[in-house]
Amino acid sequence: MIITRFFSCKVWQLLIACIGLTGVCYAQPLSKAARDSLKKLTEEDYRQMLHTLHISSLRPGPSGNPQASNAANTNEAKATPYRDLPDALVLDNGKQVTTPAIWWKKRRPQIKEYFDREIYGRVPAYMPPVNWQVIAVTDTVQEGIPVITKKLIGHVDNSAYPAINVDIQLTLTTPANAKTPVPVMMEFGFIMPPGFSFPSSNTQPTWQQQVLAEGWGYAIIVPTSIQADNGAGLTQGIIGLVNKGQRRKPDDWGALRAWAWGASRALDYFETDTAVDAKRVGIEGVSRYGKAAIVTMAYDQRFAIAFIGSSGQGGTKLYRRVFGEQVENVASSSEYHWMAGNYIKYAGPLTPQDFPVDAHELIALCAPRPVFISAGSPQIEGNWVDAKGMFLGGAYAGKVYELLGKKGLGTMEFPLIETSLTGGEIAFRQHSGGHTTGPNWPYFIRFAERYFAD
């Protein structure tokens, strides 16, 4: 996904807001009455969760506006009041994890349980099946490459609760002349209204063109067709369907986990499509969809590789870093729906120091599979996503990769901008652009070639 500097502020925020509020695949203007209604329903759900958690007050999050009186900290000297990170290679009983077998049998399940209970929430034990249908097939030529594009709908069985309907929207594009099944990069994205397009780059092909030039395919899954991007929608979508329209419990899943579940169902389909090499499918996303992408990679070991763009707090950034966006922001009524209800506790009365896990352990759940962490420049993207915090998340995950016979970032020193750290299975690069993975796609593709090679 490429978003230029011009597009990365108010217009982008408006589009995300419209998409998230409507829960449909493209932005539509909402009336003031509709916006007010959604806000009211969100606040009602939020208050109910606070009541369930016995929370009477929360710490407010900082502002993303550098000129505000409560602006987020961007002073590195003040970024680390919480000194102790959980050790990914120490069991809950204090014993060291010294072998891959102990990691897989004991430590990894412990870490996953903490993320399930306190961070992203639990997927229900029983999930209804998804029936995939190809509703359209088109043959076109993209930049001189003949391609086949399939438009699919994944209908979730709602026979147990017909009041809620969930149809997952997915498109799959593969080279028409491929002789064998091809790798596919899947992006969390959306479909814009007819006639709309993002500003194009004069210096670089689109990520789709770059992928096709490698002989790979690409797919786009629409997260809001799985679960709406707001608290009002928590009694709708896949979460609402399985809960039969009732509100969540504190350890129930949030939107990030729901979007990841939807991506896994798309991978189920890819396993049946002879055009796709389902063992070489990667996941990519930016911003909130970057958070969804790392959650997807951590929870579904079938995904071969991940490209995580500017995921910030709740993604690959260390929770304990007081720099840019904070836990208090994600726990607010505008973002709490991404997470389990229990996450809110860490914005009051608990603090980030009380988390039983941190972001480096989420990345460690991806091991030994490759993860590329991307960020933009502070001058254009800003400091909200905390590029260094994301780098450190990757750096601290390295010891788990090393235990499993792979390589981490290879350094704890934050690199200069546009320095590619791609020698191990964890990669990091901060480009000089904005809130986008665009400038890093060529570097990611070179990185992925090692794993997608025939």
CSV table of C-alpha atoms in Angstrom, one decimal:
chain,number,residue,atom,x,y,z
A,1,MET,CA,0.0,0.0,0.0
A,2,ILE,CA,1.5,3.3,-1.0
A,3,ILE,CA,0.3,6.6,0.6
A,4,THR,CA,2.2,9.7,-0.3
A,5,ARG,CA,3.0,12.5,2.1
A,6,PHE,CA,0.1,14.6,0.6
A,7,PHE,CA,-2.2,11.7,1.3
A,8,SER,CA,-1.0,10.6,4.7
A,9,CYS,CA,-2.8,13.1,6.9
A,10,LYS,CA,-6.4,14.3,6.9
A,11,VAL,CA,-7.6,12.6,3.8
A,12,TRP,CA,-6.2,9.2,4.8
A,13,GLN,CA,-7.7,9.5,8.3
A,14,LEU,CA,-11.1,10.4,6.8
A,15,LEU,CA,-11.0,7.4,4.4
A,16,ILE,CA,-10.1,5.0,7.3
A,17,ALA,CA,-12.8,6.5,9.4
A,18,CYS,CA,-15.4,6.0,6.7
A,19,ILE,CA,-14.3,2.5,5.9
A,20,GLY,CA,-14.1,1.5,9.6
A,21,LEU,CA,-17.5,3.1,10.5
A,22,THR,CA,-19.4,1.6,7.6
A,23,GLY,CA,-17.8,-1.9,7.7
A,24,VAL,CA,-17.9,-2.1,3.9
A,25,CYS,CA,-15.1,-2.4,1.4
A,26,TYR,CA,-14.9,1.2,0.2
A,27,ALA,CA,-15.3,4.6,1.7
A,28,GLN,CA,-18.8,6.1,1.7
A,29,PRO,CA,-19.8,9.4,3.2
A,30,LEU,CA,-21.9,9.1,6.4
A,31,SER,CA,-24.5,11.5,7.5
A,32,LYS,CA,-24.0,13.3,10.8
A,33,ALA,CA,-26.8,11.4,12.3
A,34,ALA,CA,-25.2,8.1,11.3
A,35,ARG,CA,-21.8,9.2,12.7
A,36,ASP,CA,-23.4,10.3,16.0
A,37,SER,CA,-25.2,7.0,16.3
A,38,LEU,CA,-22.1,5.0,15.7
A,39,LYS,CA,-20.2,7.1,18.3
A,40,LYS,CA,-23.0,6.6,20.8
A,41,LEU,CA,-23.0,2.9,20.3
A,42,THR,CA,-19.3,2.7,20.6
A,43,GLU,CA,-19.3,4.7,23.8
A,44,GLU,CA,-22.0,2.5,25.3
A,45,ASP,CA,-20.0,-0.6,24.5
A,46,TYR,CA,-16.8,0.9,25.9
A,47,ARG,CA,-18.5,2.0,29.2
A,48,GLN,CA,-19.9,-1.5,29.5
A,49,MET,CA,-16.5,-3.1,29.2
A,50,LEU,CA,-15.1,-0.6,31.7
A,51,HIS,CA,-17.9,-1.6,34.1
A,52,THR,CA,-17.2,-5.3,33.6
A,53,LEU,CA,-13.5,-4.7,34.4
A,54,HIS,CA,-14.4,-2.6,37.5
A,55,ILE,CA,-12.5,0.4,36.0
A,56,SER,CA,-13.6,3.9,37.1
A,57,SER,CA,-10.9,6.0,35.4
A,58,LEU,CA,-8.1,5.7,32.9
A,59,ARG,CA,-5.0,7.6,32.1
A,60,PRO,CA,-5.5,9.7,29.0
A,61,GLY,CA,-3.2,9.0,26.0
A,62,PRO,CA,-0.9,11.7,24.6
A,63,SER,CA,-1.7,13.6,21.4
A,64,GLY,CA,-0.2,12.9,18.1
A,65,ASN,CA,-0.1,16.6,17.4
A,66,PRO,CA,3.5,17.8,18.2
A,67,GLN,CA,2.1,21.3,19.0
A,68,ALA,CA,-0.4,20.1,21.6
A,69,SER,CA,0.1,20.7,25.3
A,70,ASN,CA,-0.1,16.9,25.9
A,71,ALA,CA,2.0,16.0,22.8
A,72,ALA,CA,3.5,12.5,22.8
A,73,ASN,CA,7.0,12.2,23.9
A,74,THR,CA,9.7,12.2,21.2
A,75,ASN,CA,12.7,12.7,23.5
A,76,GLU,CA,14.7,9.5,23.5
A,77,ALA,CA,16.1,10.3,27.0
A,78,LYS,CA,12.6,10.0,28.4
A,79,ALA,CA,11.5,6.9,26.4
A,80,THR,CA,12.5,4.1,28.8
A,81,PRO,CA,11.0,4.6,32.3
A,82,TYR,CA,10.1,0.9,32.3
A,83,ARG,CA,13.4,-0.9,32.3
A,84,ASP,CA,12.5,-4.6,32.5
A,85,LEU,CA,11.3,-6.5,29.5
A,86,PRO,CA,9.9,-10.0,29.9
A,87,ASP,CA,12.5,-12.6,28.8
A,88,ALA,CA,11.1,-14.7,25.9
A,89,LEU,CA,13.5,-17.6,26.9
A,90,VAL,CA,12.6,-17.9,30.6
A,91,LEU,CA,9.7,-20.1,31.6
A,92,ASP,CA,7.1,-18.9,34.1
A,93,ASN,CA,8.8,-21.0,36.7
A,94,GLY,CA,12.0,-19.1,36.2
A,95,LYS,CA,13.9,-21.9,34.3
A,96,GLN,CA,15.8,-21.1,31.1
A,97,VAL,CA,14.6,-22.2,27.7
A,98,THR,CA,17.7,-24.0,26.4
A,99,THR,CA,16.4,-26.1,23.5
A,100,PRO,CA,14.0,-25.8,20.6
A,101,ALA,CA,11.9,-28.6,22.1
A,102,ILE,CA,11.4,-26.6,25.4
A,103,TRP,CA,10.4,-23.5,23.3
A,104,TRP,CA,7.8,-25.4,21.2
A,105,LYS,CA,6.4,-27.5,24.0
A,106,LYS,CA,6.4,-25.1,27.0
A,107,ARG,CA,7.5,-21.5,26.4
A,108,ARG,CA,5.7,-20.7,23.2
A,109,PRO,CA,2.3,-21.9,24.5
A,110,GLN,CA,2.8,-19.8,27.7
A,111,ILE,CA,3.5,-16.7,25.6
A,112,LYS,CA,0.6,-17.4,23.3
A,113,GLU,CA,-1.8,-17.8,26.3
A,114,TYR,CA,-0.8,-14.3,27.6
A,115,PHE,CA,-1.5,-12.7,24.3
A,116,ASP,CA,-4.8,-14.6,24.1
A,117,ARG,CA,-5.9,-13.5,27.5
A,118,GLU,CA,-4.5,-10.0,27.9
A,119,ILE,CA,-3.8,-8.5,24.5
A,120,TYR,CA,-5.6,-9.7,21.4
A,121,GLY,CA,-8.3,-12.0,22.9
A,122,ARG,CA,-9.3,-15.6,22.3
A,123,VAL,CA,-10.9,-17.0,19.2
A,124,PRO,CA,-13.9,-19.1,20.2
A,125,ALA,CA,-13.3,-22.8,20.4
A,126,TYR,CA,-15.9,-23.4,17.7
A,127,MET,CA,-15.9,-21.3,14.6
A,128,PRO,CA,-18.4,-21.7,11.8
A,129,PRO,CA,-17.1,-22.9,8.4
A,130,VAL,CA,-16.4,-20.5,5.5
A,131,ASN,CA,-17.7,-21.4,2.0
A,132,TRP,CA,-15.6,-19.7,-0.7
A,133,GLN,CA,-17.1,-18.9,-4.0
A,134,VAL,CA,-15.4,-17.3,-7.1
A,135,ILE,CA,-18.0,-14.8,-8.2
A,136,ALA,CA,-16.0,-13.3,-11.1
A,137,VAL,CA,-12.9,-14.1,-13.2
A,138,THR,CA,-11.2,-11.5,-15.5
A,139,ASP,CA,-8.3,-11.8,-17.9
A,140,THR,CA,-6.3,-8.7,-18.2
A,141,VAL,CA,-2.8,-7.4,-18.9
A,142,GLN,CA,-0.9,-5.5,-16.2
A,143,GLU,CA,2.3,-3.8,-17.3
A,144,GLY,CA,2.7,-6.2,-20.1
A,145,ILE,CA,2.0,-9.3,-17.9
A,146,PRO,CA,-1.1,-11.3,-18.7
A,147,VAL,CA,-2.9,-12.0,-15.4
A,148,ILE,CA,-6.0,-13.7,-14.1
A,149,THR,CA,-8.0,-12.0,-11.3
A,150,LYS,CA,-10.5,-13.9,-9.3
A,151,LYS,CA,-13.0,-12.0,-7.1
A,152,LEU,CA,-14.1,-14.2,-4.2
A,153,ILE,CA,-16.7,-14.1,-1.4
A,154,GLY,CA,-16.2,-16.2,1.7
A,155,HIS,CA,-19.6,-16.7,3.2
A,156,VAL,CA,-19.4,-17.6,6.9
A,157,ASP,CA,-22.1,-20.1,7.9
A,158,ASN,CA,-24.6,-18.2,9.9
A,159,SER,CA,-27.2,-20.9,10.3
A,160,ALA,CA,-26.8,-20.7,14.1
A,161,TYR,CA,-27.6,-16.9,14.1
A,162,PRO,CA,-29.1,-15.7,10.8
A,163,ALA,CA,-29.5,-12.2,12.0
A,164,ILE,CA,-25.8,-11.5,11.2
A,165,ASN,CA,-24.3,-12.1,7.8
A,166,VAL,CA,-20.5,-12.1,7.1
A,167,ASP,CA,-19.1,-12.3,3.6
A,168,ILE,CA,-15.3,-12.0,3.5
A,169,GLN,CA,-14.2,-10.1,0.4
A,170,LEU,CA,-11.0,-11.3,-1.4
A,171,THR,CA,-9.3,-10.8,-4.7
A,172,LEU,CA,-6.6,-13.0,-6.1
A,173,THR,CA,-4.4,-12.1,-9.1
A,174,THR,CA,-1.9,-14.5,-10.6
A,175,PRO,CA,0.2,-14.6,-13.7
A,176,ALA,CA,-1.8,-16.2,-16.5
A,177,ASN,CA,1.2,-17.9,-18.1
A,178,ALA,CA,2.6,-19.5,-15.0
A,179,LYS,CA,3.5,-23.2,-15.5
A,180,THR,CA,3.4,-24.1,-11.8
A,181,PRO,CA,1.7,-22.7,-8.7
A,182,VAL,CA,3.1,-19.3,-7.6
A,183,PRO,CA,3.9,-17.6,-4.3
A,184,VAL,CA,1.3,-15.0,-3.3
A,185,MET,CA,1.6,-11.8,-1.2
A,186,MET,CA,-1.7,-11.0,0.5
A,187,GLU,CA,-2.4,-7.5,1.7
A,188,PHE,CA,-4.9,-6.2,4.3
A,189,GLY,CA,-6.5,-3.5,2.1
A,190,PHE,CA,-9.7,-2.2,0.7
A,191,ILE,CA,-11.5,-1.3,-2.6
A,192,MET,CA,-11.9,2.3,-3.3
A,193,PRO,CA,-15.0,3.8,-5.0
A,194,PRO,CA,-15.2,3.6,-8.8
A,195,GLY,CA,-13.0,6.1,-10.4
A,196,PHE,CA,-10.8,6.7,-7.4
A,197,SER,CA,-7.1,6.0,-7.3
A,198,PHE,CA,-4.2,6.9,-5.0
A,199,PRO,CA,-1.6,9.3,-6.4
A,200,SER,CA,0.9,7.4,-8.5
A,201,SER,CA,4.6,7.4,-8.1
A,202,ASN,CA,6.8,8.6,-11.0
A,203,THR,CA,9.8,6.6,-9.7
A,204,GLN,CA,8.5,3.2,-8.8
A,205,PRO,CA,6.0,0.7,-10.0
A,206,THR,CA,3.1,-0.3,-7.7
A,207,TRP,CA,3.8,-3.1,-5.3
A,208,GLN,CA,1.4,-5.3,-7.3
A,209,GLN,CA,3.5,-4.6,-10.5
A,210,GLN,CA,6.7,-5.4,-8.6
A,211,VAL,CA,5.3,-8.7,-7.3
A,212,LEU,CA,4.0,-9.8,-10.7
A,213,ALA,CA,7.4,-9.0,-12.3
A,214,GLU,CA,8.8,-11.6,-9.9
A,215,GLY,CA,6.4,-14.2,-11.3
A,216,TRP,CA,4.4,-14.1,-8.0
A,217,GLY,CA,0.7,-13.4,-7.4
A,218,TYR,CA,-1.0,-11.0,-5.1
A,219,ALA,CA,-4.2,-10.9,-3.1
A,220,ILE,CA,-6.2,-8.2,-1.2
A,221,ILE,CA,-8.4,-9.1,1.7
A,222,VAL,CA,-10.8,-6.5,3.0
A,223,PRO,CA,-10.6,-6.5,6.9
A,224,THR,CA,-13.9,-4.6,7.4
A,225,SER,CA,-15.8,-7.3,5.5
A,226,ILE,CA,-14.8,-9.5,8.4
A,227,GLN,CA,-15.2,-7.1,11.3
A,228,ALA,CA,-16.0,-3.4,11.4
A,229,ASP,CA,-13.2,-1.1,12.6
A,230,ASN,CA,-15.1,0.4,15.5
A,231,GLY,CA,-16.5,-0.5,18.9
A,232,ALA,CA,-20.1,-0.2,17.7
A,233,GLY,CA,-19.5,-3.1,15.4
A,234,LEU,CA,-18.4,-5.6,18.1
A,235,THR,CA,-21.9,-7.0,18.2
A,236,GLN,CA,-21.9,-7.4,14.5
A,237,GLY,CA,-19.3,-9.0,12.1
A,238,ILE,CA,-17.6,-12.3,12.8
A,239,ILE,CA,-17.3,-11.4,16.5
A,240,GLY,CA,-21.0,-10.6,16.8
A,241,LEU,CA,-22.0,-13.6,14.8
A,242,VAL,CA,-20.2,-16.1,17.1
A,243,ASN,CA,-21.4,-14.2,20.2
A,244,LYS,CA,-25.0,-14.2,18.7
A,245,GLY,CA,-25.2,-10.4,19.0
A,246,GLN,CA,-24.1,-10.2,22.6
A,247,ARG,CA,-21.3,-8.0,24.0
A,248,ARG,CA,-17.8,-9.4,24.5
A,249,LYS,CA,-16.3,-10.8,27.6
A,250,PRO,CA,-12.9,-9.3,28.7
A,251,ASP,CA,-10.8,-12.0,27.1
A,252,ASP,CA,-12.9,-12.3,23.9
A,253,TRP,CA,-11.1,-11.5,20.6
A,254,GLY,CA,-10.9,-8.0,19.2
A,255,ALA,CA,-10.8,-6.8,15.6
A,256,LEU,CA,-7.1,-7.5,15.0
A,257,ARG,CA,-7.5,-11.1,15.9
A,258,ALA,CA,-10.7,-11.3,13.8
A,259,TRP,CA,-9.0,-9.8,10.8
A,260,ALA,CA,-6.2,-12.3,11.3
A,261,TRP,CA,-8.7,-15.1,11.5
A,262,GLY,CA,-10.2,-13.9,8.1
A,263,ALA,CA,-6.7,-14.0,6.6
A,264,SER,CA,-6.3,-17.6,7.7
A,265,ARG,CA,-9.6,-18.5,6.0
A,266,ALA,CA,-8.3,-16.9,2.8
A,267,LEU,CA,-5.2,-19.2,3.2
A,268,ASP,CA,-7.6,-22.1,3.5
A,269,TYR,CA,-8.9,-21.2,0.1
A,270,PHE,CA,-5.4,-20.8,-1.4
A,271,GLU,CA,-4.7,-24.4,-0.4
A,272,THR,CA,-7.5,-25.4,-2.8
A,273,ASP,CA,-6.5,-23.2,-5.7
A,274,THR,CA,-4.1,-24.8,-8.1
A,275,ALA,CA,-2.7,-21.4,-9.2
A,276,VAL,CA,-1.3,-20.8,-5.7
A,277,ASP,CA,1.6,-22.4,-3.9
A,278,ALA,CA,0.0,-22.2,-0.5
A,279,LYS,CA,3.3,-23.0,1.3
A,280,ARG,CA,4.7,-19.7,0.0
A,281,VAL,CA,2.0,-17.2,1.0
A,282,GLY,CA,3.0,-13.9,2.7
A,283,ILE,CA,1.0,-11.3,4.6
A,284,GLU,CA,1.4,-7.5,4.5
A,285,GLY,CA,-0.2,-4.5,6.0
A,286,VAL,CA,0.4,-0.9,7.0
A,287,SER,CA,-0.6,0.9,10.3
A,288,ARG,CA,-3.6,-0.9,11.9
A,289,TYR,CA,-3.4,-3.4,9.1
A,290,GLY,CA,0.3,-3.8,10.0
A,291,LYS,CA,-0.8,-4.8,13.5
A,292,ALA,CA,-3.2,-7.3,11.9
A,293,ALA,CA,-0.4,-8.6,9.7
A,294,ILE,CA,2.0,-9.4,12.6
A,295,VAL,CA,-0.9,-11.0,14.6
A,296,THR,CA,-1.7,-13.1,11.5
A,297,MET,CA,1.9,-14.3,11.2
A,298,ALA,CA,2.2,-15.0,14.9
A,299,TYR,CA,-1.0,-17.1,15.1
A,300,ASP,CA,-0.9,-19.0,11.9
A,301,GLN,CA,2.3,-20.9,11.2
A,302,ARG,CA,1.2,-21.7,7.6
A,303,PHE,CA,2.1,-18.1,6.5
A,304,ALA,CA,5.6,-18.2,5.1
A,305,ILE,CA,6.7,-14.5,5.5
A,306,ALA,CA,5.4,-11.2,6.8
A,307,PHE,CA,6.0,-7.6,5.7
A,308,ILE,CA,4.9,-5.3,8.6
A,309,GLY,CA,4.5,-1.6,7.9
A,310,SER,CA,4.5,1.1,10.6
A,311,SER,CA,2.5,-1.1,13.0
A,312,GLY,CA,3.4,1.0,16.1
A,313,GLN,CA,1.7,0.4,19.4
A,314,GLY,CA,-0.2,-2.9,19.5
A,315,GLY,CA,2.1,-4.2,16.7
A,316,THR,CA,5.9,-4.6,16.7
A,317,LYS,CA,6.7,-1.5,18.9
A,318,LEU,CA,7.6,-2.3,22.5
A,319,TYR,CA,4.7,-1.6,24.8
A,320,ARG,CA,7.0,-0.3,27.5
A,321,ARG,CA,8.5,2.5,25.3
A,322,VAL,CA,7.2,5.9,26.2
A,323,PHE,CA,7.6,7.4,22.8
A,324,GLY,CA,4.9,8.2,20.3
A,325,GLU,CA,1.6,6.3,20.5
A,326,GLN,CA,1.0,4.7,23.9
A,327,VAL,CA,-1.0,1.9,25.4
A,328,GLU,CA,-3.4,4.5,26.7
A,329,ASN,CA,-4.2,5.6,23.1
A,330,VAL,CA,-4.9,2.0,22.0
A,331,ALA,CA,-7.0,1.4,25.1
A,332,SER,CA,-9.2,4.5,24.4
A,333,SER,CA,-12.7,4.3,23.0
A,334,SER,CA,-11.5,5.0,19.5
A,335,GLU,CA,-9.1,1.9,19.3
A,336,TYR,CA,-10.0,-0.5,22.1
A,337,HIS,CA,-12.0,-2.7,19.7
A,338,TRP,CA,-8.8,-3.9,18.1
A,339,MET,CA,-7.8,-5.6,21.3
A,340,ALA,CA,-9.2,-7.9,24.0
A,341,GLY,CA,-11.1,-6.0,26.7
A,342,ASN,CA,-8.5,-7.0,29.2
A,343,TYR,CA,-6.0,-4.8,27.4
A,344,ILE,CA,-7.8,-1.7,28.7
A,345,LYS,CA,-6.6,-2.6,32.3
A,346,TYR,CA,-3.1,-1.5,31.4
A,347,ALA,CA,-4.2,2.1,30.9
A,348,GLY,CA,-5.4,2.1,34.5
A,349,PRO,CA,-5.1,0.8,37.1
A,350,LEU,CA,-2.2,-1.2,35.7
A,351,THR,CA,0.7,0.2,33.7
A,352,PRO,CA,2.7,-1.2,30.7
A,353,GLN,CA,5.2,-2.6,33.1
A,354,ASP,CA,2.5,-5.0,34.3
A,355,PHE,CA,2.1,-6.7,30.9
A,356,PRO,CA,3.1,-10.3,31.1
A,357,VAL,CA,4.5,-10.1,27.6
A,358,ASP,CA,5.8,-7.4,25.2
A,359,ALA,CA,5.9,-6.9,21.4
A,360,HIS,CA,9.3,-8.8,21.0
A,361,GLU,CA,7.5,-11.9,22.1
A,362,LEU,CA,4.8,-11.5,19.5
A,363,ILE,CA,7.5,-11.4,16.9
A,364,ALA,CA,9.1,-14.4,18.6
A,365,LEU,CA,5.9,-16.3,18.0
A,366,CYS,CA,6.6,-16.0,14.2
A,367,ALA,CA,10.0,-17.7,14.6
A,368,PRO,CA,11.7,-19.3,12.7
A,369,ARG,CA,9.8,-17.7,9.7
A,370,PRO,CA,11.0,-14.4,8.2
A,371,VAL,CA,9.6,-11.0,9.2
A,372,PHE,CA,10.4,-7.7,7.6
A,373,ILE,CA,9.7,-4.6,9.8
A,374,SER,CA,9.2,-1.3,7.9
A,375,ALA,CA,9.0,2.3,9.0
A,376,GLY,CA,9.0,5.8,7.4
A,377,SER,CA,11.0,8.8,8.3
A,378,PRO,CA,10.2,11.0,11.3
A,379,GLN,CA,10.3,14.1,9.1
A,380,ILE,CA,7.4,12.8,6.9
A,381,GLU,CA,5.7,9.9,8.7
A,382,GLY,CA,6.3,11.5,12.1
A,383,ASN,CA,7.2,9.9,15.4
A,384,TRP,CA,3.8,8.4,16.3
A,385,VAL,CA,4.7,4.9,15.2
A,386,ASP,CA,8.1,4.9,17.0
A,387,ALA,CA,10.5,3.4,14.5
A,388,LYS,CA,13.1,2.7,17.1
A,389,GLY,CA,10.5,0.9,19.3
A,390,MET,CA,9.6,-1.3,16.4
A,391,PHE,CA,13.3,-2.0,15.7
A,392,LEU,CA,13.8,-3.0,19.3
A,393,GLY,CA,10.9,-5.3,19.1
A,394,GLY,CA,12.6,-7.1,16.3
A,395,ALA,CA,16.0,-7.0,18.0
A,396,TYR,CA,14.8,-8.5,21.2
A,397,ALA,CA,13.0,-11.3,19.4
A,398,GLY,CA,16.3,-12.3,17.8
A,399,LYS,CA,17.4,-14.7,20.6
A,400,VAL,CA,14.4,-17.0,19.9
A,401,TYR,CA,15.3,-17.1,16.2
A,402,GLU,CA,18.9,-17.9,17.2
A,403,LEU,CA,17.7,-20.7,19.5
A,404,LEU,CA,15.9,-22.2,16.5
A,405,GLY,CA,19.0,-22.0,14.3
A,406,LYS,CA,18.1,-18.8,12.4
A,407,LYS,CA,19.5,-15.2,12.5
A,408,GLY,CA,18.0,-12.1,14.1
A,409,LEU,CA,18.8,-8.5,13.2
A,410,GLY,CA,22.4,-9.0,14.3
A,411,THR,CA,22.6,-5.7,16.2
A,412,MET,CA,20.9,-3.8,19.0
A,413,GLU,CA,22.1,-0.4,17.6
A,414,PHE,CA,19.3,1.5,15.8
A,415,PRO,CA,20.5,2.1,12.2
A,416,LEU,CA,20.7,5.2,10.2
A,417,ILE,CA,17.7,5.9,7.9
A,418,GLU,CA,17.7,3.8,4.7
A,419,THR,CA,20.0,1.2,6.2
A,420,SER,CA,18.9,-2.3,5.2
A,421,LEU,CA,19.3,-4.9,7.9
A,422,THR,CA,18.2,-7.9,5.9
A,423,GLY,CA,20.9,-10.6,6.6
A,424,GLY,CA,18.8,-12.6,9.0
A,425,GLU,CA,15.2,-13.9,9.3
A,426,ILE,CA,14.3,-10.7,11.0
A,427,ALA,CA,14.7,-7.6,8.8
A,428,PHE,CA,14.4,-3.9,9.4
A,429,ARG,CA,14.5,-0.9,7.2
A,430,GLN,CA,13.4,2.7,7.8
A,431,HIS,CA,12.8,4.5,4.5
A,432,SER,CA,12.7,8.2,3.9
A,433,GLY,CA,9.0,8.4,3.0
A,434,GLY,CA,5.7,8.6,4.9
A,435,HIS,CA,3.2,6.2,6.4
A,436,THR,CA,3.6,3.5,3.8
A,437,THR,CA,5.6,0.4,2.9
A,438,GLY,CA,5.9,1.7,-0.7
A,439,PRO,CA,9.7,2.6,-0.7
A,440,ASN,CA,10.6,-0.6,1.0
A,441,TRP,CA,8.8,-3.0,-1.4
A,442,PRO,CA,11.9,-3.5,-3.6
A,443,TYR,CA,14.0,-4.3,-0.5
A,444,PHE,CA,11.3,-6.7,0.9
A,445,ILE,CA,11.1,-8.5,-2.5
A,446,ARG,CA,14.9,-9.1,-2.5
A,447,PHE,CA,14.5,-10.4,1.1
A,448,ALA,CA,11.6,-12.6,0.2
A,449,GLU,CA,13.3,-14.1,-2.8
A,450,ARG,CA,15.5,-16.1,-0.5
A,451,TYR,CA,12.3,-17.9,0.8
A,452,PHE,CA,10.2,-17.8,-2.3
A,453,ALA,CA,12.9,-19.2,-4.6
A,454,ASP,CA,11.8,-22.3,-6.5
